[in-house]
Amino acid sequence: MSANVKSFYRVYRPKSFAEVVGQEFITKTLSNQIASQKIGHAYLFCGTRGTGKTSVAKIFADAVNCENFQDGKVCGQCSWCQNPNKTMDIFEIDAASNNGVDAVRDLIESVKYPPVVGKYKVYIIDEVHMFSGAAFNALLKTLEEPPVHVIFVLATTEPHKLLPTVQSRCLRFNFQNVALTEIEKVVKNVFQKEKLVAEDAAVTLIAKEGQGSVRDALSFADTVAAYCGQDKITVTAINRVVGGLDSKVFTDLVAQIMATDAQGVRATVQQIFNSSTGVARILAGTLAAIKDAYVKQPSPRLATALRVFANLEMTLKYATDPHGYFETAALVACGA
Ligand SMILES: [Zn+2]
């Protein structure tokens, strides 16, 4: 059973509000709305990729239809929960691939008909900002006066691209980037269930790779686990897997920083960025090499280097030119 075939993200996707990571405010509010029967007809889920928008939308679509939703959970017993055809009332549309007015017309046409199994038909529209102008206008009319049995959940990574008139008709929820510690827990949990052994530092590195997205972290975990097979998952293995960078390049960089070899630093940074390795891995590799060197022989220059690179983490995450920032940091550390 190869890990890359079954995709951790799909297998371990949350199936209930309680399993959703890092969006407690949203899952709690939605649970309360369902429990008190104060359900809106249009929701807008905003947030970066992999923060759980579609997962929450699916859980919500199921939960609004359960006849006995309690304590944030569907009952599993009612005619909805037990009905194998319940997906007939839940529609998922990917606006990125169906962005024309025709797709919306079909949707609007079907909105008229009552649900087949449950109380509500739920339309989940992913990447809704991709709809064309004409498609949006068509959708707007339905959003203005939705039939009582219809709920729209519009999900988007780019809410600023939506017309204000669309935004104002929706109940908006902002999905947060998931905290590193939360993603670490998810990765650890998945590895445990898969009976894979991993270094703590490797788990952290994988979680960082997600940059706030559980999905990205888990798909990176897929790649790493596929490479490692039944072997222990280590930082060294991760660095070797992706981009083919081994730790020697980072050891070289640190040696050049120590030797105030600015030219060498520039060349090594170039070599590092020529690999396809992600920024989080580059930074983790560099920090690990500096720490190793410091343990062997402490020095103010290494301490400075450690501080310079540790401070770079947030900058690199949002930088459009991580290469430039990284090189500057290396040169600063080098004292050049
Ligand atoms: Zn139920």
Short mmCIF file of N, CA, C and O in Angstrom, two decimals, residues 86-219:
data_model
loop_
_atom_site.label_atom_id
_atom_site.label_comp_id
_atom_site.label_asym_id
_atom_site.label_seq_id
_atom_site.Cartn_x
_atom_site.Cartn_y
_atom_site.Cartn_z
N LYS A 86 -28.55 10.94 -0.39
CA LYS A 86 -28.56 12.32 0.08
C LYS A 86 -27.68 13.26 -0.75
O LYS A 86 -27.93 14.45 -0.78
N THR A 87 -26.71 12.70 -1.45
CA THR A 87 -25.87 13.56 -2.27
C THR A 87 -26.68 14.23 -3.40
O THR A 87 -26.21 15.20 -4.00
N MET A 88 -27.89 13.72 -3.65
CA MET A 88 -28.73 14.34 -4.68
C MET A 88 -29.15 15.75 -4.31
O MET A 88 -29.57 16.52 -5.17
N ASP A 89 -29.05 16.09 -3.04
CA ASP A 89 -29.42 17.44 -2.61
C ASP A 89 -28.21 18.34 -2.38
O ASP A 89 -28.35 19.48 -1.95
N ILE A 90 -27.03 17.79 -2.60
CA ILE A 90 -25.82 18.59 -2.38
C ILE A 90 -25.06 18.73 -3.70
O ILE A 90 -24.72 17.74 -4.33
N PHE A 91 -24.88 19.97 -4.09
CA PHE A 91 -24.26 20.23 -5.40
C PHE A 91 -22.92 20.92 -5.20
O PHE A 91 -22.84 21.89 -4.45
N GLU A 92 -21.92 20.41 -5.86
CA GLU A 92 -20.61 21.06 -5.79
C GLU A 92 -20.24 21.55 -7.17
O GLU A 92 -20.15 20.76 -8.12
N ILE A 93 -20.03 22.82 -7.27
CA ILE A 93 -19.67 23.41 -8.57
C ILE A 93 -18.29 24.05 -8.44
O ILE A 93 -18.05 24.81 -7.51
N ASP A 94 -17.42 23.73 -9.36
CA ASP A 94 -16.11 24.35 -9.38
C ASP A 94 -16.13 25.48 -10.40
O ASP A 94 -16.15 25.25 -11.60
N ALA A 95 -16.17 26.70 -9.89
CA ALA A 95 -16.30 27.85 -10.78
C ALA A 95 -15.07 28.03 -11.67
O ALA A 95 -15.14 28.67 -12.71
N ALA A 96 -13.95 27.45 -11.24
CA ALA A 96 -12.74 27.57 -12.05
C ALA A 96 -12.90 26.85 -13.38
O ALA A 96 -12.40 27.29 -14.41
N SER A 97 -13.62 25.73 -13.39
CA SER A 97 -13.79 25.00 -14.64
C SER A 97 -15.16 25.20 -15.29
O SER A 97 -15.38 24.83 -16.44
N ASN A 98 -16.12 25.76 -14.53
CA ASN A 98 -17.45 26.06 -15.11
C ASN A 98 -17.76 27.52 -14.88
O ASN A 98 -18.61 27.87 -14.08
N ASN A 99 -17.05 28.39 -15.58
CA ASN A 99 -17.16 29.79 -15.19
C ASN A 99 -18.12 30.62 -16.06
O ASN A 99 -18.31 31.79 -15.82
N GLY A 100 -18.71 29.98 -17.04
CA GLY A 100 -19.56 30.73 -17.96
C GLY A 100 -20.98 30.89 -17.46
O GLY A 100 -21.39 30.27 -16.49
N VAL A 101 -21.71 31.70 -18.19
CA VAL A 101 -23.09 32.00 -17.80
C VAL A 101 -23.99 30.75 -17.95
O VAL A 101 -24.96 30.59 -17.23
N ASP A 102 -23.62 29.84 -18.86
CA ASP A 102 -24.43 28.63 -19.05
C ASP A 102 -24.47 27.77 -17.79
O ASP A 102 -25.52 27.25 -17.42
N ALA A 103 -23.31 27.63 -17.16
CA ALA A 103 -23.23 26.82 -15.94
C ALA A 103 -24.16 27.39 -14.87
O ALA A 103 -24.87 26.67 -14.19
N VAL A 104 -24.15 28.72 -14.77
CA VAL A 104 -25.01 29.37 -13.76
C VAL A 104 -26.48 29.23 -14.14
O VAL A 104 -27.33 29.02 -13.28
N ARG A 105 -26.78 29.32 -15.42
CA ARG A 105 -28.18 29.17 -15.85
C ARG A 105 -28.70 27.78 -15.47
O ARG A 105 -29.80 27.66 -14.97
N ASP A 106 -27.88 26.76 -15.70
CA ASP A 106 -28.28 25.39 -15.32
C ASP A 106 -28.55 25.32 -13.83
O ASP A 106 -29.52 24.73 -13.37
N LEU A 107 -27.64 25.95 -13.11
CA LEU A 107 -27.74 25.95 -11.65
C LEU A 107 -29.06 26.62 -11.20
O LEU A 107 -29.82 26.07 -10.41
N ILE A 108 -29.32 27.78 -11.78
CA ILE A 108 -30.50 28.54 -11.40
C ILE A 108 -31.79 27.78 -11.75
O ILE A 108 -32.75 27.77 -10.99
N GLU A 109 -31.71 27.09 -12.88
CA GLU A 109 -32.85 26.29 -13.30
C GLU A 109 -33.15 25.21 -12.24
O GLU A 109 -34.30 24.99 -11.86
N SER A 110 -32.11 24.57 -11.75
CA SER A 110 -32.30 23.47 -10.81
C SER A 110 -32.69 23.95 -9.41
O SER A 110 -33.28 23.22 -8.63
N VAL A 111 -32.35 25.20 -9.11
CA VAL A 111 -32.66 25.78 -7.80
C VAL A 111 -34.17 25.76 -7.52
O VAL A 111 -34.62 25.60 -6.40
N LYS A 112 -34.93 25.90 -8.62
CA LYS A 112 -36.39 25.98 -8.49
C LYS A 112 -37.01 24.73 -7.86
O LYS A 112 -38.02 24.80 -7.19
N TYR A 113 -36.42 23.57 -8.15
CA TYR A 113 -37.04 22.33 -7.72
C TYR A 113 -36.72 22.01 -6.27
O TYR A 113 -35.60 22.25 -5.82
N PRO A 114 -37.68 21.48 -5.54
CA PRO A 114 -37.44 21.19 -4.12
C PRO A 114 -36.43 20.06 -3.94
O PRO A 114 -36.17 19.30 -4.87
N PRO A 115 -35.86 19.96 -2.75
CA PRO A 115 -34.89 18.88 -2.49
C PRO A 115 -35.53 17.50 -2.62
O PRO A 115 -36.74 17.36 -2.45
N VAL A 116 -34.72 16.50 -2.91
CA VAL A 116 -35.22 15.14 -3.11
C VAL A 116 -35.33 14.40 -1.78
O VAL A 116 -36.32 13.73 -1.50
N VAL A 117 -34.30 14.53 -0.97
CA VAL A 117 -34.25 13.73 0.26
C VAL A 117 -34.47 14.58 1.50
O VAL A 117 -35.31 14.29 2.35
N GLY A 118 -33.72 15.67 1.60
CA GLY A 118 -33.72 16.44 2.85
C GLY A 118 -34.56 17.70 2.80
O GLY A 118 -35.43 17.86 1.95
N LYS A 119 -34.26 18.61 3.73
CA LYS A 119 -34.99 19.86 3.86
C LYS A 119 -34.42 20.92 2.91
O LYS A 119 -35.11 21.79 2.44
N TYR A 120 -33.11 20.83 2.70
CA TYR A 120 -32.43 21.86 1.91
C TYR A 120 -31.62 21.28 0.76
O TYR A 120 -31.03 20.21 0.88
N LYS A 121 -31.61 22.04 -0.33
CA LYS A 121 -30.61 21.78 -1.37
C LYS A 121 -29.47 22.74 -1.10
O LYS A 121 -29.69 23.94 -0.92
N VAL A 122 -28.28 22.21 -1.07
CA VAL A 122 -27.12 23.07 -0.78
C VAL A 122 -26.21 23.12 -2.00
O VAL A 122 -25.82 22.09 -2.54
N TYR A 123 -25.92 24.33 -2.43
CA TYR A 123 -25.03 24.55 -3.57
C TYR A 123 -23.70 25.08 -3.07
O TYR A 123 -23.63 26.18 -2.52
N ILE A 124 -22.67 24.28 -3.23
CA ILE A 124 -21.33 24.70 -2.83
C ILE A 124 -20.59 25.14 -4.09
O ILE A 124 -20.36 24.34 -4.99
N ILE A 125 -20.27 26.41 -4.16
CA ILE A 125 -19.56 26.91 -5.35
C ILE A 125 -18.13 27.28 -4.97
O ILE A 125 -17.89 28.24 -4.23
N ASP A 126 -17.22 26.48 -5.46
CA ASP A 126 -15.80 26.64 -5.14
C ASP A 126 -15.16 27.69 -6.06
O ASP A 126 -15.52 27.77 -7.23
N GLU A 127 -14.22 28.45 -5.53
CA GLU A 127 -13.51 29.46 -6.31
C GLU A 127 -14.50 30.35 -7.08
O GLU A 127 -14.35 30.61 -8.27
N VAL A 128 -15.50 30.83 -6.35
CA VAL A 128 -16.62 31.55 -6.97
C VAL A 128 -16.16 32.82 -7.70
O VAL A 128 -16.81 33.27 -8.65
N HIS A 129 -15.00 33.37 -7.30
CA HIS A 129 -14.52 34.59 -7.96
C HIS A 129 -14.16 34.35 -9.44
O HIS A 129 -13.97 35.30 -10.19
N MET A 130 -14.07 33.06 -9.83
CA MET A 130 -13.74 32.75 -11.22
C MET A 130 -14.93 32.90 -12.17
O MET A 130 -14.77 32.85 -13.39
N PHE A 131 -16.13 33.04 -11.63
CA PHE A 131 -17.28 33.24 -12.51
C PHE A 131 -17.10 34.50 -13.37
O PHE A 131 -16.60 35.51 -12.89
N SER A 132 -17.56 34.41 -14.60
CA SER A 132 -17.50 35.59 -15.47
C SER A 132 -18.51 36.62 -14.98
O SER A 132 -19.40 36.32 -14.18
N GLY A 133 -18.39 37.84 -15.47
CA GLY A 133 -19.30 38.91 -15.09
C GLY A 133 -20.75 38.55 -15.34
O GLY A 133 -21.62 38.73 -14.48
N ALA A 134 -21.02 37.96 -16.51
CA ALA A 134 -22.39 37.59 -16.87
C ALA A 134 -22.89 36.50 -15.93
O ALA A 134 -24.06 36.50 -15.50
N ALA A 135 -22.00 35.56 -15.61
CA ALA A 135 -22.38 34.47 -14.71
C ALA A 135 -22.74 35.02 -13.34
O ALA A 135 -23.73 34.61 -12.72
N PHE A 136 -21.94 35.99 -12.90
CA PHE A 136 -22.21 36.60 -11.59
C PHE A 136 -23.55 37.31 -11.56
O PHE A 136 -24.32 37.18 -10.61
N ASN A 137 -23.82 38.05 -12.62
CA ASN A 137 -25.09 38.78 -12.66
C ASN A 137 -26.27 37.84 -12.60
O ASN A 137 -27.27 38.12 -11.94
N ALA A 138 -26.13 36.70 -13.30
CA ALA A 138 -27.21 35.72 -13.28
C ALA A 138 -27.38 35.16 -11.87
O ALA A 138 -28.50 34.99 -11.38
N LEU A 139 -26.25 34.89 -11.23
CA LEU A 139 -26.30 34.32 -9.87
C LEU A 139 -26.90 35.31 -8.87
O LEU A 139 -27.64 34.94 -7.97
N LEU A 140 -26.57 36.58 -9.10
CA LEU A 140 -27.01 37.63 -8.18
C LEU A 140 -28.52 37.64 -8.00
O LEU A 140 -29.05 37.77 -6.90
N LYS A 141 -29.23 37.47 -9.12
CA LYS A 141 -30.70 37.50 -9.05
C LYS A 141 -31.21 36.42 -8.11
O LYS A 141 -32.14 36.64 -7.34
N THR A 142 -30.58 35.23 -8.19
CA THR A 142 -31.01 34.13 -7.32
C THR A 142 -30.62 34.39 -5.87
O THR A 142 -31.36 34.07 -4.95
N LEU A 143 -29.45 35.01 -5.70
CA LEU A 143 -29.02 35.32 -4.33
C LEU A 143 -29.94 36.35 -3.67
O LEU A 143 -30.09 36.37 -2.46
N GLU A 144 -30.52 37.21 -4.50
CA GLU A 144 -31.42 38.23 -3.95
C GLU A 144 -32.68 37.61 -3.37
O GLU A 144 -33.17 38.02 -2.34
N GLU A 145 -33.20 36.61 -4.08
CA GLU A 145 -34.43 35.97 -3.60
C GLU A 145 -34.32 34.46 -3.68
O GLU A 145 -34.95 33.83 -4.51
N PRO A 146 -33.52 33.88 -2.81
CA PRO A 146 -33.35 32.43 -2.89
C PRO A 146 -34.61 31.71 -2.40
O PRO A 146 -35.24 32.18 -1.45
N PRO A 147 -34.99 30.61 -3.05
CA PRO A 147 -36.11 29.83 -2.54
C PRO A 147 -35.80 29.34 -1.12
O PRO A 147 -34.63 29.17 -0.78
N VAL A 148 -36.80 29.12 -0.30
CA VAL A 148 -36.57 28.77 1.11
C VAL A 148 -35.79 27.48 1.29
O VAL A 148 -35.12 27.28 2.30
N HIS A 149 -35.88 26.59 0.29
CA HIS A 149 -35.22 25.29 0.44
C HIS A 149 -33.79 25.30 -0.09
O HIS A 149 -33.18 24.23 -0.22
N VAL A 150 -33.27 26.47 -0.39
CA VAL A 150 -31.93 26.53 -0.99
C VAL A 150 -30.93 27.27 -0.10
O VAL A 150 -31.25 28.29 0.50
N ILE A 151 -29.74 26.71 -0.02
CA ILE A 151 -28.63 27.39 0.67
C ILE A 151 -27.43 27.43 -0.27
O ILE A 151 -27.08 26.41 -0.88
N PHE A 152 -26.85 28.60 -0.39
CA PHE A 152 -25.62 28.72 -1.17
C PHE A 152 -24.42 28.84 -0.24
O PHE A 152 -24.47 29.59 0.74
N VAL A 153 -23.37 28.10 -0.55
CA VAL A 153 -22.11 28.33 0.14
C VAL A 153 -21.08 28.67 -0.93
O VAL A 153 -20.71 27.84 -1.76
N LEU A 154 -20.68 29.93 -0.95
CA LEU A 154 -19.70 30.38 -1.93
C LEU A 154 -18.33 30.38 -1.26
O LEU A 154 -18.16 30.96 -0.18
N ALA A 155 -17.39 29.69 -1.87
CA ALA A 155 -16.05 29.64 -1.29
C ALA A 155 -15.07 30.35 -2.21
O ALA A 155 -15.17 30.24 -3.44
N THR A 156 -14.16 31.11 -1.62
CA THR A 156 -13.21 31.83 -2.46
C THR A 156 -11.89 32.11 -1.73
O THR A 156 -11.87 32.30 -0.52
N THR A 157 -10.82 32.10 -2.51
CA THR A 157 -9.53 32.51 -1.97
C THR A 157 -9.33 34.01 -2.21
O THR A 157 -8.41 34.60 -1.67
N GLU A 158 -10.19 34.60 -3.05
CA GLU A 158 -10.00 36.00 -3.40
C GLU A 158 -11.29 36.80 -3.31
O GLU A 158 -11.87 37.20 -4.32
N PRO A 159 -11.74 37.04 -2.07
CA PRO A 159 -13.03 37.71 -1.87
C PRO A 159 -13.09 39.12 -2.47
O PRO A 159 -14.17 39.56 -2.87
N HIS A 160 -11.91 39.77 -2.58
CA HIS A 160 -11.91 41.15 -3.11
C HIS A 160 -12.33 41.19 -4.58
O HIS A 160 -12.66 42.25 -5.10
N LYS A 161 -12.33 40.02 -5.24
CA LYS A 161 -12.74 40.00 -6.65
C LYS A 161 -14.26 39.87 -6.80
O LYS A 161 -14.77 39.87 -7.92
N LEU A 162 -14.97 39.72 -5.68
CA LEU A 162 -16.42 39.57 -5.77
C LEU A 162 -17.09 40.93 -5.76
O LEU A 162 -16.63 41.86 -5.10
N LEU A 163 -18.20 41.03 -6.48
CA LEU A 163 -18.97 42.27 -6.47
C LEU A 163 -19.45 42.55 -5.04
O LEU A 163 -19.84 41.62 -4.34
N PRO A 164 -19.43 43.83 -4.64
CA PRO A 164 -19.94 44.17 -3.30
C PRO A 164 -21.38 43.69 -3.11
O PRO A 164 -21.76 43.31 -2.00
N THR A 165 -22.15 43.70 -4.20
CA THR A 165 -23.55 43.27 -4.09
C THR A 165 -23.65 41.78 -3.75
O THR A 165 -24.59 41.37 -3.09
N VAL A 166 -22.69 41.00 -4.21
CA VAL A 166 -22.68 39.58 -3.87
C VAL A 166 -22.27 39.42 -2.41
O VAL A 166 -22.93 38.72 -1.63
N GLN A 167 -21.20 40.13 -2.05
CA GLN A 167 -20.71 40.03 -0.67
C GLN A 167 -21.77 40.43 0.34
O GLN A 167 -21.92 39.80 1.38
N SER A 168 -22.51 41.47 0.03
CA SER A 168 -23.47 42.00 1.00
C SER A 168 -24.66 41.06 1.20
O SER A 168 -25.38 41.18 2.17
N ARG A 169 -24.85 40.13 0.29
CA ARG A 169 -25.97 39.21 0.44
C ARG A 169 -25.59 37.93 1.17
O ARG A 169 -26.40 37.05 1.38
N CYS A 170 -24.32 37.84 1.52
CA CYS A 170 -23.84 36.60 2.13
C CYS A 170 -23.42 36.82 3.58
O CYS A 170 -22.97 37.90 3.95
N LEU A 171 -23.52 35.78 4.33
CA LEU A 171 -22.96 35.74 5.67
C LEU A 171 -21.51 35.33 5.50
O LEU A 171 -21.24 34.24 5.00
N ARG A 172 -20.61 36.22 5.92
CA ARG A 172 -19.21 35.96 5.58
C ARG A 172 -18.44 35.33 6.74
O ARG A 172 -18.56 35.76 7.89
N PHE A 173 -17.66 34.33 6.42
CA PHE A 173 -16.76 33.72 7.40
C PHE A 173 -15.33 33.75 6.85
O PHE A 173 -15.11 33.31 5.72
N ASN A 174 -14.41 34.24 7.65
CA ASN A 174 -13.01 34.27 7.22
C ASN A 174 -12.26 33.11 7.83
O ASN A 174 -12.09 33.06 9.05
N PHE A 175 -11.82 32.19 6.99
CA PHE A 175 -11.04 31.05 7.47
C PHE A 175 -9.61 31.50 7.72
O PHE A 175 -9.00 32.14 6.87
N GLN A 176 -9.10 31.16 8.88
CA GLN A 176 -7.75 31.56 9.26
C GLN A 176 -6.74 30.57 8.70
O GLN A 176 -7.03 29.39 8.58
N ASN A 177 -5.53 31.07 8.44
CA ASN A 177 -4.44 30.15 8.16
C ASN A 177 -4.26 29.31 9.43
O ASN A 177 -4.33 29.83 10.53
N VAL A 178 -4.06 28.03 9.26
CA VAL A 178 -4.01 27.15 10.42
C VAL A 178 -2.63 27.26 11.08
O VAL A 178 -1.60 27.28 10.41
N ALA A 179 -2.64 27.37 12.41
CA ALA A 179 -1.39 27.54 13.16
C ALA A 179 -0.48 26.33 12.98
O ALA A 179 -0.96 25.20 12.84
N LEU A 180 0.83 26.60 13.00
CA LEU A 180 1.82 25.54 12.80
C LEU A 180 1.62 24.38 13.76
O LEU A 180 1.65 23.21 13.36
N THR A 181 1.38 24.69 15.05
CA THR A 181 1.23 23.62 16.04
C THR A 181 0.02 22.74 15.72
O THR A 181 0.05 21.53 15.94
N GLU A 182 -1.04 23.35 15.18
CA GLU A 182 -2.23 22.58 14.81
C GLU A 182 -1.92 21.64 13.65
O GLU A 182 -2.33 20.48 13.63
N ILE A 183 -1.20 22.17 12.67
CA ILE A 183 -0.85 21.34 11.50
C ILE A 183 0.08 20.21 11.93
O ILE A 183 -0.05 19.07 11.49
N GLU A 184 1.01 20.52 12.84
CA GLU A 184 1.91 19.48 13.35
C GLU A 184 1.11 18.33 13.95
O GLU A 184 1.41 17.16 13.72
N LYS A 185 0.08 18.69 14.73
CA LYS A 185 -0.75 17.66 15.36
C LYS A 185 -1.42 16.78 14.31
O LYS A 185 -1.48 15.56 14.44
N VAL A 186 -1.92 17.43 13.25
CA VAL A 186 -2.59 16.68 12.18
C VAL A 186 -1.60 15.71 11.53
O VAL A 186 -1.89 14.52 11.36
N VAL A 187 -0.41 16.22 11.19
CA VAL A 187 0.60 15.39 10.51
C VAL A 187 1.00 14.21 11.41
O VAL A 187 1.07 13.06 10.97
N LYS A 188 1.23 14.52 12.68
CA LYS A 188 1.62 13.49 13.64
C LYS A 188 0.55 12.40 13.73
O LYS A 188 0.84 11.20 13.71
N ASN A 189 -0.67 12.85 13.83
CA ASN A 189 -1.81 11.94 13.94
C ASN A 189 -1.92 11.03 12.71
O ASN A 189 -2.12 9.81 12.83
N VAL A 190 -1.75 11.63 11.53
CA VAL A 190 -1.82 10.84 10.29
C VAL A 190 -0.70 9.80 10.27
O VAL A 190 -0.93 8.62 9.98
N PHE A 191 0.51 10.22 10.64
CA PHE A 191 1.64 9.28 10.64
C PHE A 191 1.40 8.14 11.62
O PHE A 191 1.71 6.99 11.34
N GLN A 192 0.83 8.49 12.78
CA GLN A 192 0.54 7.45 13.77
C GLN A 192 -0.43 6.43 13.20
O GLN A 192 -0.22 5.23 13.29
N LYS A 193 -1.50 6.95 12.61
CA LYS A 193 -2.52 6.05 12.05
C LYS A 193 -1.96 5.20 10.91
O LYS A 193 -2.40 4.08 10.69
N GLU A 194 -1.00 5.77 10.19
CA GLU A 194 -0.39 5.05 9.07
C GLU A 194 0.77 4.17 9.55
O GLU A 194 1.45 3.56 8.72
N LYS A 195 1.00 4.20 10.86
CA LYS A 195 2.11 3.43 11.46
C LYS A 195 3.47 3.82 10.86
O LYS A 195 4.31 2.97 10.58
N LEU A 196 3.64 5.12 10.65
CA LEU A 196 4.91 5.64 10.15
C LEU A 196 5.64 6.33 11.29
O LEU A 196 5.02 7.02 12.09
N VAL A 197 6.95 6.14 11.34
CA VAL A 197 7.74 6.78 12.39
C VAL A 197 8.44 8.00 11.80
O VAL A 197 9.02 7.92 10.72
N ALA A 198 8.36 9.12 12.53
CA ALA A 198 8.97 10.35 12.02
C ALA A 198 9.66 11.11 13.14
O ALA A 198 9.18 11.14 14.27
N GLU A 199 10.79 11.75 12.82
CA GLU A 199 11.44 12.67 13.76
C GLU A 199 10.50 13.85 14.01
O GLU A 199 9.80 14.29 13.08
N ASP A 200 10.56 14.39 15.23
CA ASP A 200 9.74 15.57 15.53
C ASP A 200 10.08 16.72 14.59
O ASP A 200 9.20 17.43 14.10
N ALA A 201 11.39 16.90 14.35
CA ALA A 201 11.82 18.01 13.49
C ALA A 201 11.30 17.81 12.07
O ALA A 201 11.00 18.79 11.36
N ALA A 202 11.17 16.56 11.64
CA ALA A 202 10.65 16.28 10.30
C ALA A 202 9.16 16.63 10.23
O ALA A 202 8.69 17.20 9.24
N VAL A 203 8.45 16.30 11.30
CA VAL A 203 7.02 16.65 11.36
C VAL A 203 6.85 18.17 11.28
O VAL A 203 6.02 18.68 10.52
N THR A 204 7.69 18.88 12.03
CA THR A 204 7.62 20.35 12.01
C THR A 204 7.91 20.89 10.61
O THR A 204 7.21 21.77 10.12
N LEU A 205 8.90 20.31 9.97
CA LEU A 205 9.27 20.77 8.64
C LEU A 205 8.13 20.54 7.64
O LEU A 205 7.82 21.40 6.81
N ILE A 206 7.50 19.39 7.75
CA ILE A 206 6.37 19.07 6.87
C ILE A 206 5.22 20.05 7.14
O ILE A 206 4.60 20.58 6.21
N ALA A 207 4.97 20.31 8.43
CA ALA A 207 3.88 21.23 8.80
C ALA A 207 4.17 22.63 8.26
O ALA A 207 3.27 23.30 7.76
N LYS A 208 5.43 23.05 8.36
CA LYS A 208 5.81 24.38 7.86
C LYS A 208 5.59 24.51 6.36
O LYS A 208 5.22 25.55 5.85
N GLU A 209 5.85 23.41 5.68
CA GLU A 209 5.70 23.40 4.23
C GLU A 209 4.26 23.77 3.84
O GLU A 209 4.02 24.31 2.77
N GLY A 210 3.31 23.46 4.72
CA GLY A 210 1.91 23.79 4.44
C GLY A 210 1.64 25.28 4.46
O GLY A 210 0.66 25.74 3.87
N GLN A 211 2.49 26.07 5.11
CA GLN A 211 2.29 27.52 5.22
C GLN A 211 0.84 27.87 5.57
O GLN A 211 0.19 28.65 4.86
N GLY A 212 0.33 27.24 6.62
CA GLY A 212 -1.02 27.56 7.07
C GLY A 212 -2.10 26.71 6.44
O GLY A 212 -3.28 26.83 6.77
N SER A 213 -1.72 25.84 5.50
CA SER A 213 -2.70 25.01 4.83
C SER A 213 -2.50 23.54 5.20
O SER A 213 -1.44 22.96 4.97
N VAL A 214 -3.53 22.94 5.78
CA VAL A 214 -3.47 21.53 6.15
C VAL A 214 -3.32 20.68 4.90
O VAL A 214 -2.54 19.73 4.85
N ARG A 215 -4.03 21.07 3.86
CA ARG A 215 -3.98 20.29 2.63
C ARG A 215 -2.57 20.26 2.03
O ARG A 215 -2.07 19.20 1.65
N ASP A 216 -1.93 21.43 1.96
CA ASP A 216 -0.58 21.47 1.38
C ASP A 216 0.40 20.66 2.23
O ASP A 216 1.26 19.98 1.69
N ALA A 217 0.25 20.76 3.55
CA ALA A 217 1.15 20.01 4.43
C ALA A 217 0.96 18.51 4.21
O ALA A 217 1.93 17.76 4.09
N LEU A 218 -0.30 18.08 4.12
CA LEU A 218 -0.55 16.65 3.95
C LEU A 218 -0.14 16.15 2.57
O LEU A 218 0.29 15.01 2.43
N SER A 219 -0.25 16.99 1.57
CA SER A 219 0.18 16.47 0.27
C SER A 219 1.71 16.40 0.20
O SER A 219 2.27 15.51 -0.44
#
